[in-house]
Amino acid sequence: MGHVIDVEAHVARGLPGFTIVGLPDASLAEAKDRVRAAVASSGVEWPRHRITVNLSPASLPKSGSGTDLAIAVAVLAAAGVVDAALARDLVLLGELGLDGRVRPIRGVLPAIAAAVHAGATRAVVPAGNAAEAQLVSGARVDAAVALATVLGALGAEATAESLEPVPAPAARVRQVAVPDLADVRGQPLARHALEVAAAGGHHLLMVGPPGAGKTMLAERLPGILPDLDDAEAVRVTAVHSLAGAFDAAAGLMRRPPFEAPHHTASSAAIVGGGSGLARPGAASLAHAGVLFLDEAPEFPTRVVDTLRQPLERGEIVLHRAHGATRYPARFQLVLAANPCPCGMFAGTGEGCTCTSVVRRRYLARLSGPLLDRVDIRVEVGAAARADEPGEDTASVAARVQEARGAARERLAAQGWTLAGEASGPWLRRVTSRAACAGLWRAVERGALSARGFDRSLRLAWTLCDLEGASSPGVEHIAQALALREGTAS
């Protein structure tokens, strides 16, 4: 959630000057020149006094040009040009052009959401951001084309020239139709693993030769996931708004997002980064959806390992010298890998030119701590002839929805919605000792870590929900272990 910035202005006698304090960055410090020119272009005389603008809380670093409009109104209110009572508790967002127009900015949706959360419901935003701001429930939004119209509404005598509104920058939105699961022929084990992953929110690793259907399966996972609820839709849309990848005309994002970065992506591209205010990366853009790493061993190990923390906590905290930025990142990780560099080692290994050492080193690029956080591992065999189409997305999605409903009803009192979110200690208390016996034996022989125990137990509960059972039995534990160890058949 963002912070509400109080913009205060003080006008005093002395040599004319304009100072902005409160940890502004370079772009915000330049606001004094933009604001002064915009006010003059609006037919209002700039106060010839010593002006000090404070951005409170002063300990919080500020960045961007979105406070221009608020600074202009605060200064003129302090000078008595506008009615300060009308401007009080008003949320003002927008960058000012030298001609007095109010220009769109990024991140309006999360800014308005934070304001409403803090109790401020009246807002003025650039006309190009109005559709985005109006998506926030509980906000009363006015669209501003020019500074003069805003000042006029606040009691100033401003010259409102006929100015065209500045449209919002074109969003980098990929309009991709959701493919149907029926397109995947054969591969019953991989299809079952995909359904289990969707039902419980589990992470998935698929290993198989090129052309086996790994990418096709991963691309169809969002289609069998249910729509986002209102809270998640706002959260996901807010992240995409900050990244400039949201089209307000399409409304809130209701479908789970799908992000598939290339294996040459940097750590900053995956988890977020950049100078100043850290921008969200692919992991945050995939929040409440799917993050797919195709050819996962080709990613640098240090890049993939940056996902270990968000896989556990569901968020990313990016620390910089002057503060930290927190983004949500509760996604389903799907990894796809060839069995070896040439990709032909499958079944008998016929046609593979890689030595056993090369094969081991190739998959070893995925670190043990990362793989320990992946619940399901499945081998995707070479494509075989299958004349009949597979089950379609709608049928599988219905079963996933039913299983998630059962989990939500069981876990509601604990504050969780998916089996994949439940804590290990709670699951161990509600699962019979006889059912857990197989997991304990796997831990004793070193085949399962303590984390793996809990993740296997969550997987068993998901299998139980898919079958409509009240609690997992020995057979569900055995299936969970087989899926986790990649030995299911």
CSV table of C-alpha atoms in Angstrom, one decimal:
chain,number,residue,atom,x,y,z
A,1,MET,CA,0.0,0.0,0.0
A,2,GLY,CA,1.3,3.5,-0.9
A,3,HIS,CA,1.7,6.5,1.4
A,4,VAL,CA,-0.3,9.7,1.3
A,5,ILE,CA,1.9,12.8,0.9
A,6,ASP,CA,0.8,16.0,2.6
A,7,VAL,CA,1.9,19.0,0.5
A,8,GLU,CA,2.4,22.1,2.7
A,9,ALA,CA,3.4,25.6,1.5
A,10,HIS,CA,4.6,28.7,3.4
A,11,VAL,CA,4.8,32.1,1.9
A,12,ALA,CA,7.0,34.6,3.7
A,13,ARG,CA,8.5,38.1,3.2
A,14,GLY,CA,12.0,38.2,1.9
A,15,LEU,CA,13.9,37.8,-1.3
A,16,PRO,CA,11.8,35.8,-3.8
A,17,GLY,CA,12.7,32.2,-3.9
A,18,PHE,CA,11.2,28.7,-4.2
A,19,THR,CA,12.4,25.8,-2.2
A,20,ILE,CA,11.1,22.2,-2.0
A,21,VAL,CA,12.0,20.1,1.0
A,22,GLY,CA,11.1,16.6,2.1
A,23,LEU,CA,13.6,14.3,0.3
A,24,PRO,CA,12.6,15.1,-3.3
A,25,ASP,CA,14.5,13.5,-6.2
A,26,ALA,CA,15.8,15.3,-9.2
A,27,SER,CA,12.6,15.2,-11.2
A,28,LEU,CA,10.6,16.4,-8.2
A,29,ALA,CA,13.0,19.2,-7.4
A,30,GLU,CA,12.5,20.5,-11.0
A,31,ALA,CA,8.8,20.9,-10.2
A,32,LYS,CA,9.4,24.5,-9.2
A,33,ASP,CA,10.2,25.5,-12.7
A,34,ARG,CA,7.3,23.6,-14.2
A,35,VAL,CA,4.8,24.9,-11.6
A,36,ARG,CA,5.9,28.5,-12.0
A,37,ALA,CA,5.5,28.4,-15.8
A,38,ALA,CA,2.2,26.6,-15.6
A,39,VAL,CA,0.7,29.1,-13.1
A,40,ALA,CA,1.8,32.0,-15.3
A,41,SER,CA,0.3,30.3,-18.4
A,42,SER,CA,-3.0,30.0,-16.5
A,43,GLY,CA,-3.3,33.8,-16.1
A,44,VAL,CA,-2.5,33.8,-12.4
A,45,GLU,CA,0.3,35.9,-10.9
A,46,TRP,CA,3.1,34.0,-9.2
A,47,PRO,CA,3.6,35.2,-5.6
A,48,ARG,CA,6.8,37.3,-5.4
A,49,HIS,CA,7.8,36.1,-1.9
A,50,ARG,CA,10.0,33.5,-0.3
A,51,ILE,CA,8.1,30.2,-0.8
A,52,THR,CA,8.9,26.9,1.0
A,53,VAL,CA,7.1,23.7,0.1
A,54,ASN,CA,7.3,20.7,2.4
A,55,LEU,CA,6.4,17.2,1.4
A,56,SER,CA,5.4,15.3,4.5
A,57,PRO,CA,6.4,12.8,5.9
A,58,ALA,CA,9.9,14.4,5.4
A,59,SER,CA,11.7,11.1,6.1
A,60,LEU,CA,10.1,9.3,3.1
A,61,PRO,CA,11.9,9.7,-0.2
A,62,LYS,CA,9.8,11.3,-2.9
A,63,SER,CA,10.1,10.8,-6.7
A,64,GLY,CA,8.4,11.6,-9.9
A,65,SER,CA,6.4,14.5,-11.3
A,66,GLY,CA,3.0,13.5,-10.0
A,67,THR,CA,3.0,16.1,-7.2
A,68,ASP,CA,3.2,19.1,-9.6
A,69,LEU,CA,-0.5,19.9,-9.4
A,70,ALA,CA,-0.6,19.6,-5.6
A,71,ILE,CA,2.4,21.9,-5.2
A,72,ALA,CA,0.8,24.5,-7.4
A,73,VAL,CA,-2.5,24.5,-5.5
A,74,ALA,CA,-0.7,24.5,-2.1
A,75,VAL,CA,1.5,27.5,-3.0
A,76,LEU,CA,-1.5,29.5,-4.3
A,77,ALA,CA,-3.6,28.5,-1.3
A,78,ALA,CA,-0.8,29.8,1.0
A,79,ALA,CA,-0.8,33.0,-1.0
A,80,GLY,CA,-4.5,33.5,-0.7
A,81,VAL,CA,-5.2,33.0,-4.4
A,82,VAL,CA,-7.3,29.9,-3.9
A,83,ASP,CA,-9.6,29.0,-1.1
A,84,ALA,CA,-7.5,26.8,1.2
A,85,ALA,CA,-10.7,25.3,2.8
A,86,LEU,CA,-11.8,23.9,-0.6
A,87,ALA,CA,-8.3,22.4,-1.3
A,88,ARG,CA,-8.0,20.7,2.2
A,89,ASP,CA,-8.2,16.9,2.1
A,90,LEU,CA,-8.3,17.0,-1.7
A,91,VAL,CA,-6.0,14.4,-3.5
A,92,LEU,CA,-4.3,16.1,-6.4
A,93,LEU,CA,-2.3,14.1,-8.9
A,94,GLY,CA,-0.7,15.2,-12.2
A,95,GLU,CA,2.3,16.6,-13.9
A,96,LEU,CA,2.1,20.2,-15.2
A,97,GLY,CA,3.2,21.2,-18.7
A,98,LEU,CA,4.6,24.7,-19.3
A,99,ASP,CA,1.4,25.6,-21.1
A,100,GLY,CA,-0.7,24.8,-18.0
A,101,ARG,CA,-2.0,21.4,-19.1
A,102,VAL,CA,-2.2,18.6,-16.7
A,103,ARG,CA,-0.3,15.6,-18.0
A,104,PRO,CA,-0.9,11.9,-17.2
A,105,ILE,CA,1.4,10.0,-14.9
A,106,ARG,CA,2.0,6.3,-14.1
A,107,GLY,CA,0.6,4.6,-11.0
A,108,VAL,CA,-2.6,6.5,-10.6
A,109,LEU,CA,-4.7,3.5,-9.6
A,110,PRO,CA,-2.5,2.4,-6.7
A,111,ALA,CA,-2.2,6.1,-5.6
A,112,ILE,CA,-6.0,6.6,-5.5
A,113,ALA,CA,-6.4,3.2,-3.8
A,114,ALA,CA,-3.9,4.3,-1.1
A,115,ALA,CA,-5.7,7.6,-0.7
A,116,VAL,CA,-9.1,5.9,-0.2
A,117,HIS,CA,-7.5,3.5,2.3
A,118,ALA,CA,-6.3,6.5,4.2
A,119,GLY,CA,-9.8,8.1,4.2
A,120,ALA,CA,-9.3,10.6,1.4
A,121,THR,CA,-12.1,10.1,-1.2
A,122,ARG,CA,-12.0,13.3,-3.3
A,123,ALA,CA,-9.4,13.3,-6.0
A,124,VAL,CA,-8.4,15.4,-9.1
A,125,VAL,CA,-6.4,13.5,-11.7
A,126,PRO,CA,-5.3,14.2,-15.3
A,127,ALA,CA,-8.0,13.6,-17.9
A,128,GLY,CA,-5.8,10.9,-19.4
A,129,ASN,CA,-5.8,9.0,-16.1
A,130,ALA,CA,-9.5,9.5,-15.3
A,131,ALA,CA,-10.7,6.1,-16.5
A,132,GLU,CA,-8.0,4.3,-14.5
A,133,ALA,CA,-8.7,6.3,-11.3
A,134,GLN,CA,-12.5,5.6,-11.5
A,135,LEU,CA,-11.8,1.9,-11.2
A,136,VAL,CA,-11.1,2.4,-7.5
A,137,SER,CA,-14.3,1.8,-5.5
A,138,GLY,CA,-15.2,4.6,-3.1
A,139,ALA,CA,-13.3,7.4,-4.9
A,140,ARG,CA,-14.9,10.6,-6.2
A,141,VAL,CA,-12.7,11.5,-9.2
A,142,ASP,CA,-12.7,14.7,-11.2
A,143,ALA,CA,-10.7,14.9,-14.5
A,144,ALA,CA,-8.5,17.9,-15.1
A,145,VAL,CA,-7.4,19.1,-18.5
A,146,ALA,CA,-5.6,22.2,-17.4
A,147,LEU,CA,-4.4,23.8,-14.2
A,148,ALA,CA,-6.7,26.9,-14.8
A,149,THR,CA,-9.8,24.8,-14.5
A,150,VAL,CA,-8.6,23.3,-11.2
A,151,LEU,CA,-7.8,26.8,-9.8
A,152,GLY,CA,-11.1,28.2,-11.0
A,153,ALA,CA,-13.0,25.4,-9.2
A,154,LEU,CA,-11.0,26.4,-6.0
A,155,GLY,CA,-12.0,30.0,-6.2
A,156,ALA,CA,-9.2,31.6,-8.2
A,157,GLU,CA,-9.6,33.9,-11.1
A,158,ALA,CA,-7.7,31.9,-13.7
A,159,THR,CA,-7.8,32.1,-17.5
A,160,ALA,CA,-9.0,28.7,-18.8
A,161,GLU,CA,-7.9,28.6,-22.4
A,162,SER,CA,-9.1,25.9,-24.8
A,163,LEU,CA,-6.5,23.2,-24.4
A,164,GLU,CA,-6.7,19.6,-25.7
A,165,PRO,CA,-6.3,16.9,-23.0
A,166,VAL,CA,-3.0,15.0,-23.0
A,167,PRO,CA,-3.7,11.3,-23.6
A,168,ALA,CA,-2.1,8.7,-21.4
A,169,PRO,CA,0.9,7.0,-23.0
A,170,ALA,CA,0.1,3.8,-24.9
A,171,ALA,CA,0.3,0.8,-22.5
A,172,ARG,CA,2.5,-2.1,-23.3
A,173,VAL,CA,-0.3,-4.6,-23.0
A,174,ARG,CA,-0.1,-7.9,-24.8
A,175,GLN,CA,-3.6,-9.0,-26.0
A,176,VAL,CA,-3.2,-12.8,-26.1
A,177,ALA,CA,-6.1,-15.1,-26.4
A,178,VAL,CA,-6.1,-17.9,-23.8
A,179,PRO,CA,-5.4,-21.2,-25.6
A,180,ASP,CA,-7.5,-24.3,-25.0
A,181,LEU,CA,-6.1,-27.3,-23.1
A,182,ALA,CA,-7.8,-29.5,-25.7
A,183,ASP,CA,-5.0,-28.5,-28.1
A,184,VAL,CA,-2.6,-30.7,-26.1
A,185,ARG,CA,-2.8,-34.3,-27.4
A,186,GLY,CA,-1.8,-37.1,-25.1
A,187,GLN,CA,0.5,-36.4,-22.1
A,188,PRO,CA,-2.0,-37.6,-19.4
A,189,LEU,CA,0.5,-37.4,-16.6
A,190,ALA,CA,1.6,-33.8,-17.4
A,191,ARG,CA,-2.1,-32.7,-17.8
A,192,HIS,CA,-2.9,-34.2,-14.4
A,193,ALA,CA,0.1,-32.4,-12.8
A,194,LEU,CA,-1.1,-29.2,-14.3
A,195,GLU,CA,-4.6,-29.7,-12.9
A,196,VAL,CA,-3.2,-30.4,-9.4
A,197,ALA,CA,-0.9,-27.4,-9.6
A,198,ALA,CA,-3.9,-25.2,-10.5
A,199,ALA,CA,-6.1,-26.6,-7.8
A,200,GLY,CA,-3.7,-26.0,-4.9
A,201,GLY,CA,-1.5,-23.1,-6.2
A,202,HIS,CA,1.6,-25.4,-6.4
A,203,HIS,CA,4.8,-24.8,-8.3
A,204,LEU,CA,5.7,-27.1,-11.2
A,205,LEU,CA,8.8,-28.4,-13.0
A,206,MET,CA,8.4,-30.2,-16.4
A,207,VAL,CA,11.4,-32.0,-17.9
A,208,GLY,CA,11.2,-33.4,-21.4
A,209,PRO,CA,12.6,-33.3,-24.9
A,210,PRO,CA,11.9,-30.4,-27.3
A,211,GLY,CA,8.4,-30.5,-28.9
A,212,ALA,CA,6.9,-32.6,-26.1
A,213,GLY,CA,4.4,-29.9,-25.2
A,214,LYS,CA,5.9,-28.3,-22.1
A,215,THR,CA,5.4,-24.7,-23.3
A,216,MET,CA,1.9,-25.5,-24.5
A,217,LEU,CA,0.9,-26.9,-21.1
A,218,ALA,CA,2.4,-23.9,-19.3
A,219,GLU,CA,0.6,-21.4,-21.5
A,220,ARG,CA,-2.7,-23.1,-20.7
A,221,LEU,CA,-2.4,-23.0,-17.0
A,222,PRO,CA,-3.9,-19.5,-16.6
A,223,GLY,CA,-7.0,-20.7,-18.5
A,224,ILE,CA,-7.9,-23.3,-15.8
A,225,LEU,CA,-7.3,-20.8,-12.9
A,226,PRO,CA,-10.4,-19.0,-11.6
A,227,ASP,CA,-11.0,-15.2,-12.0
A,228,LEU,CA,-9.4,-12.9,-9.5
A,229,ASP,CA,-11.6,-11.5,-6.7
A,230,ASP,CA,-12.1,-7.8,-6.3
A,231,ALA,CA,-9.1,-7.3,-3.9
A,232,GLU,CA,-6.7,-9.3,-6.0
A,233,ALA,CA,-7.9,-7.6,-9.2
A,234,VAL,CA,-7.1,-4.2,-7.7
A,235,ARG,CA,-3.7,-5.3,-6.4
A,236,VAL,CA,-2.7,-6.9,-9.8
A,237,THR,CA,-4.0,-3.9,-11.8
A,238,ALA,CA,-2.1,-1.6,-9.5
A,239,VAL,CA,1.2,-3.3,-10.1
A,240,HIS,CA,0.7,-3.3,-13.9
A,241,SER,CA,-0.3,0.4,-13.7
A,242,LEU,CA,3.1,1.2,-12.1
A,243,ALA,CA,4.9,-0.7,-14.8
A,244,GLY,CA,2.9,1.1,-17.6
A,245,ALA,CA,1.5,-2.2,-18.8
A,246,PHE,CA,-2.2,-1.6,-18.1
A,247,ASP,CA,-5.0,-0.4,-20.4
A,248,ALA,CA,-7.6,1.4,-18.3
A,249,ALA,CA,-10.2,1.0,-21.1
A,250,ALA,CA,-10.3,-2.7,-20.4
A,251,GLY,CA,-11.1,-2.2,-16.8
A,252,LEU,CA,-9.6,-4.1,-13.8
A,253,MET,CA,-7.6,-7.2,-14.7
A,254,ARG,CA,-9.8,-10.1,-13.8
A,255,ARG,CA,-7.8,-12.9,-15.4
A,256,PRO,CA,-4.6,-14.3,-13.8
A,257,PRO,CA,-1.6,-12.8,-15.5
A,258,PHE,CA,1.0,-14.8,-17.4
A,259,GLU,CA,4.6,-13.7,-17.5
A,260,ALA,CA,7.3,-15.6,-19.6
A,261,PRO,CA,10.6,-13.7,-19.5
A,262,HIS,CA,13.4,-14.7,-21.9
A,263,HIS,CA,16.4,-16.6,-20.4
A,264,THR,CA,18.6,-13.6,-21.0
A,265,ALA,CA,16.6,-11.5,-18.5
A,266,SER,CA,18.5,-9.9,-15.7
A,267,SER,CA,17.8,-10.0,-12.0
A,268,ALA,CA,16.2,-6.6,-12.2
A,269,ALA,CA,13.9,-7.7,-15.0
A,270,ILE,CA,12.8,-10.7,-12.9
A,271,VAL,CA,12.4,-9.3,-9.4
A,272,GLY,CA,12.4,-5.6,-10.2
A,273,GLY,CA,14.8,-2.7,-9.9
A,274,GLY,CA,16.1,0.4,-11.5
A,275,SER,CA,17.4,3.7,-10.2
A,276,GLY,CA,15.4,5.7,-7.7
A,277,LEU,CA,12.0,4.0,-7.1
A,278,ALA,CA,12.5,0.4,-7.9
A,279,ARG,CA,10.1,-0.7,-10.7
A,280,PRO,CA,8.2,-4.1,-10.5
A,281,GLY,CA,9.7,-7.0,-12.4
A,282,ALA,CA,8.2,-10.1,-14.0
A,283,ALA,CA,7.7,-11.8,-10.6
A,284,SER,CA,5.4,-9.0,-9.4
A,285,LEU,CA,3.7,-8.6,-12.7
A,286,ALA,CA,2.8,-12.4,-12.4
A,287,HIS,CA,1.3,-11.8,-8.9
A,288,ALA,CA,-1.9,-14.0,-8.6
A,289,GLY,CA,-1.0,-15.7,-11.9
A,290,VAL,CA,1.8,-17.7,-13.5
A,291,LEU,CA,5.5,-17.0,-13.9
A,292,PHE,CA,6.9,-19.3,-16.6
A,293,LEU,CA,10.6,-19.8,-17.1
A,294,ASP,CA,11.1,-21.7,-20.3
A,295,GLU,CA,14.5,-23.4,-20.8
A,296,ALA,CA,15.0,-22.8,-17.1
A,297,PRO,CA,18.6,-24.2,-16.9
A,298,GLU,CA,19.6,-21.5,-19.5
A,299,PHE,CA,18.8,-18.8,-16.9
A,300,PRO,CA,21.8,-17.7,-14.8
A,301,THR,CA,21.7,-19.5,-11.5
A,302,ARG,CA,21.9,-16.3,-9.5
A,303,VAL,CA,18.9,-14.8,-11.4
A,304,VAL,CA,16.7,-17.8,-10.8
A,305,ASP,CA,17.8,-18.0,-7.1
A,306,THR,CA,16.4,-14.5,-6.6
A,307,LEU,CA,13.0,-16.1,-6.6
A,308,ARG,CA,13.6,-18.2,-3.5
A,309,GLN,CA,12.5,-15.5,-1.1
A,310,PRO,CA,9.3,-14.5,-2.9
A,311,LEU,CA,8.4,-18.2,-3.3
A,312,GLU,CA,8.3,-18.4,0.5
A,313,ARG,CA,6.9,-15.0,1.4
A,314,GLY,CA,4.7,-14.0,-1.5
A,315,GLU,CA,6.3,-10.6,-1.8
A,316,ILE,CA,9.5,-8.8,-3.0
A,317,VAL,CA,11.2,-6.1,-0.9
A,318,LEU,CA,13.8,-4.1,-3.0
A,319,HIS,CA,16.2,-2.2,-0.8
A,320,ARG,CA,17.9,0.9,-2.0
A,321,ALA,CA,20.2,3.5,-0.2
A,322,HIS,CA,17.3,5.8,0.7
A,323,GLY,CA,14.5,3.2,1.4
A,324,ALA,CA,12.8,0.1,0.4
A,325,THR,CA,10.0,-0.8,-2.1
A,326,ARG,CA,7.6,-3.6,-1.4
A,327,TYR,CA,5.7,-5.4,-4.2
A,328,PRO,CA,3.4,-8.4,-4.1
A,329,ALA,CA,4.7,-11.6,-5.7
A,330,ARG,CA,2.5,-14.5,-4.9
A,331,PHE,CA,2.7,-16.4,-8.2
A,332,GLN,CA,2.8,-20.0,-9.4
A,333,LEU,CA,6.2,-20.8,-10.7
A,334,VAL,CA,6.4,-23.1,-13.7
A,335,LEU,CA,9.8,-24.3,-14.9
A,336,ALA,CA,10.4,-26.1,-18.2
A,337,ALA,CA,13.7,-27.8,-19.0
A,338,ASN,CA,15.2,-30.2,-21.5
A,339,PRO,CA,16.8,-33.3,-20.0
A,340,CYS,CA,20.2,-32.3,-21.4
A,341,PRO,CA,21.8,-29.5,-23.6
A,342,CYS,CA,21.0,-31.3,-26.9
A,343,GLY,CA,17.5,-32.1,-25.5
A,344,MET,CA,17.4,-35.6,-27.0
A,345,PHE,CA,18.0,-37.7,-23.8
A,346,ALA,CA,14.6,-39.2,-23.2
A,347,GLY,CA,13.6,-42.8,-22.6
A,348,THR,CA,16.5,-44.9,-23.9
A,349,GLY,CA,18.6,-41.8,-24.7
A,350,GLU,CA,18.8,-42.7,-28.4
A,351,GLY,CA,20.2,-39.8,-30.4
A,352,CYS,CA,21.6,-37.9,-27.4
A,353,THR,CA,25.2,-36.7,-27.8
A,354,CYS,CA,25.7,-35.5,-24.2
A,355,THR,CA,27.8,-37.4,-21.7
A,356,SER,CA,26.4,-38.3,-18.3
A,357,VAL,CA,28.5,-35.6,-16.7
A,358,VAL,CA,27.2,-33.0,-19.0
A,359,ARG,CA,23.6,-34.1,-18.4
A,360,ARG,CA,24.1,-33.9,-14.6
A,361,ARG,CA,25.7,-30.5,-14.8
A,362,TYR,CA,23.0,-29.1,-17.0
A,363,LEU,CA,20.1,-29.8,-14.6
A,364,ALA,CA,22.3,-28.9,-11.7
A,365,ARG,CA,22.1,-25.3,-12.8
A,366,LEU,CA,18.7,-25.3,-11.0
A,367,SER,CA,19.9,-25.1,-7.4
A,368,GLY,CA,18.7,-27.6,-4.7
A,369,PRO,CA,17.2,-24.9,-2.5
A,370,LEU,CA,15.1,-23.6,-5.5
A,371,LEU,CA,13.9,-27.1,-6.4
A,372,ASP,CA,13.1,-27.8,-2.8
A,373,ARG,CA,10.4,-25.1,-3.2
A,374,VAL,CA,8.9,-26.7,-6.3
A,375,ASP,CA,6.1,-29.0,-5.3
A,376,ILE,CA,5.5,-31.0,-8.5
A,377,ARG,CA,8.1,-32.5,-10.8
A,378,VAL,CA,7.0,-34.4,-13.8
A,379,GLU,CA,8.7,-35.9,-16.9
A,380,VAL,CA,7.0,-35.0,-20.1
A,381,GLY,CA,7.7,-37.8,-22.6
A,382,ALA,CA,8.2,-37.4,-26.3
A,383,ALA,CA,5.1,-36.6,-28.2
A,384,ALA,CA,3.1,-39.7,-29.2
A,385,ARG,CA,0.3,-40.1,-31.7
A,386,ALA,CA,-3.0,-39.2,-30.2
A,387,ASP,CA,-6.0,-38.9,-32.5
A,388,GLU,CA,-8.5,-37.8,-29.9
A,389,PRO,CA,-8.3,-34.3,-28.5
A,390,GLY,CA,-7.6,-33.9,-24.8
A,391,GLU,CA,-10.1,-32.6,-22.2
A,392,ASP,CA,-10.9,-28.9,-22.8
A,393,THR,CA,-10.0,-26.0,-20.6
A,394,ALA,CA,-13.6,-25.5,-19.3
A,395,SER,CA,-14.0,-29.0,-18.0
A,396,VAL,CA,-10.7,-28.9,-16.1
A,397,ALA,CA,-11.3,-25.4,-14.8
A,398,ALA,CA,-14.7,-26.6,-13.3
A,399,ARG,CA,-12.9,-29.3,-11.3
A,400,VAL,CA,-10.2,-26.8,-10.2
A,401,GLN,CA,-12.9,-24.4,-9.1
A,402,GLU,CA,-14.7,-27.1,-7.1
A,403,ALA,CA,-11.4,-28.2,-5.4
A,404,ARG,CA,-10.5,-24.6,-4.6
A,405,GLY,CA,-14.0,-24.1,-3.1
A,406,ALA,CA,-13.5,-27.1,-0.8
A,407,ALA,CA,-10.1,-25.8,0.3
A,408,ARG,CA,-11.5,-22.3,0.9
A,409,GLU,CA,-14.3,-23.6,3.1
A,410,ARG,CA,-11.9,-25.7,5.1
A,411,LEU,CA,-9.2,-23.1,5.5
A,412,ALA,CA,-11.4,-20.0,5.9
A,413,ALA,CA,-11.1,-19.9,9.7
A,414,GLN,CA,-7.3,-19.9,9.4
A,415,GLY,CA,-7.2,-17.0,6.9
A,416,TRP,CA,-6.0,-19.1,3.9
A,417,THR,CA,-7.7,-19.9,0.6
A,418,LEU,CA,-5.5,-22.6,-1.0
A,419,ALA,CA,-3.9,-25.8,0.3
A,420,GLY,CA,-0.6,-24.4,-1.1
A,421,GLU,CA,-0.8,-21.5,1.4
A,422,ALA,CA,-1.5,-23.5,4.6
A,423,SER,CA,1.2,-23.7,7.2
A,424,GLY,CA,3.0,-26.9,7.9
A,425,PRO,CA,2.4,-27.0,11.7
A,426,TRP,CA,-1.4,-26.7,11.2
A,427,LEU,CA,-1.5,-29.3,8.5
A,428,ARG,CA,0.5,-31.7,10.6
A,429,ARG,CA,-2.0,-31.3,13.4
A,430,VAL,CA,-5.1,-32.0,11.2
A,431,THR,CA,-3.6,-34.9,9.3
A,432,SER,CA,-3.7,-38.4,10.7
A,433,ARG,CA,-0.4,-39.9,11.9
A,434,ALA,CA,-0.9,-43.0,9.8
A,435,ALA,CA,-1.1,-40.9,6.7
A,436,CYS,CA,2.0,-39.0,7.6
A,437,ALA,CA,4.0,-42.2,8.2
A,438,GLY,CA,5.3,-42.4,4.6
A,439,LEU,CA,6.5,-38.8,4.7
A,440,TRP,CA,8.4,-39.4,7.9
A,441,ARG,CA,10.1,-42.4,6.4
A,442,ALA,CA,11.2,-40.2,3.5
A,443,VAL,CA,12.6,-37.7,5.8
A,444,GLU,CA,14.5,-40.3,7.8
A,445,ARG,CA,16.2,-41.7,4.7
A,446,GLY,CA,17.2,-38.2,3.6
A,447,ALA,CA,14.9,-38.2,0.5
A,448,LEU,CA,12.8,-35.3,1.9
A,449,SER,CA,13.7,-32.1,3.7
A,450,ALA,CA,11.6,-30.5,6.5
A,451,ARG,CA,10.3,-28.0,3.9
A,452,GLY,CA,9.6,-30.9,1.5
A,453,PHE,CA,7.6,-32.6,4.2
A,454,ASP,CA,5.3,-29.6,4.5
A,455,ARG,CA,5.0,-29.1,0.8
A,456,SER,CA,4.2,-32.8,0.2
A,457,LEU,CA,1.5,-32.6,2.8
A,458,ARG,CA,0.0,-29.6,1.1
A,459,LEU,CA,0.1,-31.5,-2.2
A,460,ALA,CA,-1.7,-34.4,-0.5
A,461,TRP,CA,-4.5,-32.1,0.7
A,462,THR,CA,-4.9,-30.8,-2.8
A,463,LEU,CA,-5.2,-34.3,-4.2
A,464,CYS,CA,-7.8,-35.0,-1.5
A,465,ASP,CA,-9.8,-31.9,-2.5
A,466,LEU,CA,-9.8,-32.9,-6.2
A,467,GLU,CA,-11.2,-36.3,-5.3
A,468,GLY,CA,-13.8,-34.8,-2.9
A,469,ALA,CA,-12.4,-36.7,0.2
A,470,SER,CA,-12.6,-35.2,3.7
A,471,SER,CA,-8.9,-35.7,4.6
A,472,PRO,CA,-5.9,-37.3,2.9
A,473,GLY,CA,-5.1,-41.0,3.3
A,474,VAL,CA,-2.1,-43.1,2.7
A,475,GLU,CA,-2.8,-43.2,-1.0
A,476,HIS,CA,-2.9,-39.4,-1.3
A,477,ILE,CA,0.5,-39.2,0.5
A,478,ALA,CA,1.9,-41.7,-1.9
A,479,GLN,CA,0.6,-39.8,-4.9
A,480,ALA,CA,2.0,-36.6,-3.5
A,481,LEU,CA,5.5,-38.1,-2.9
A,482,ALA,CA,5.4,-39.5,-6.5
A,483,LEU,CA,4.6,-36.1,-7.9
A,484,ARG,CA,7.2,-34.4,-5.9
A,485,GLU,CA,9.9,-36.9,-6.7
A,486,GLY,CA,9.0,-37.0,-10.4
A,487,THR,CA,8.2,-40.7,-10.3
A,488,ALA,CA,4.4,-40.5,-10.9
A,489,SER,CA,3.1,-42.7,-13.6
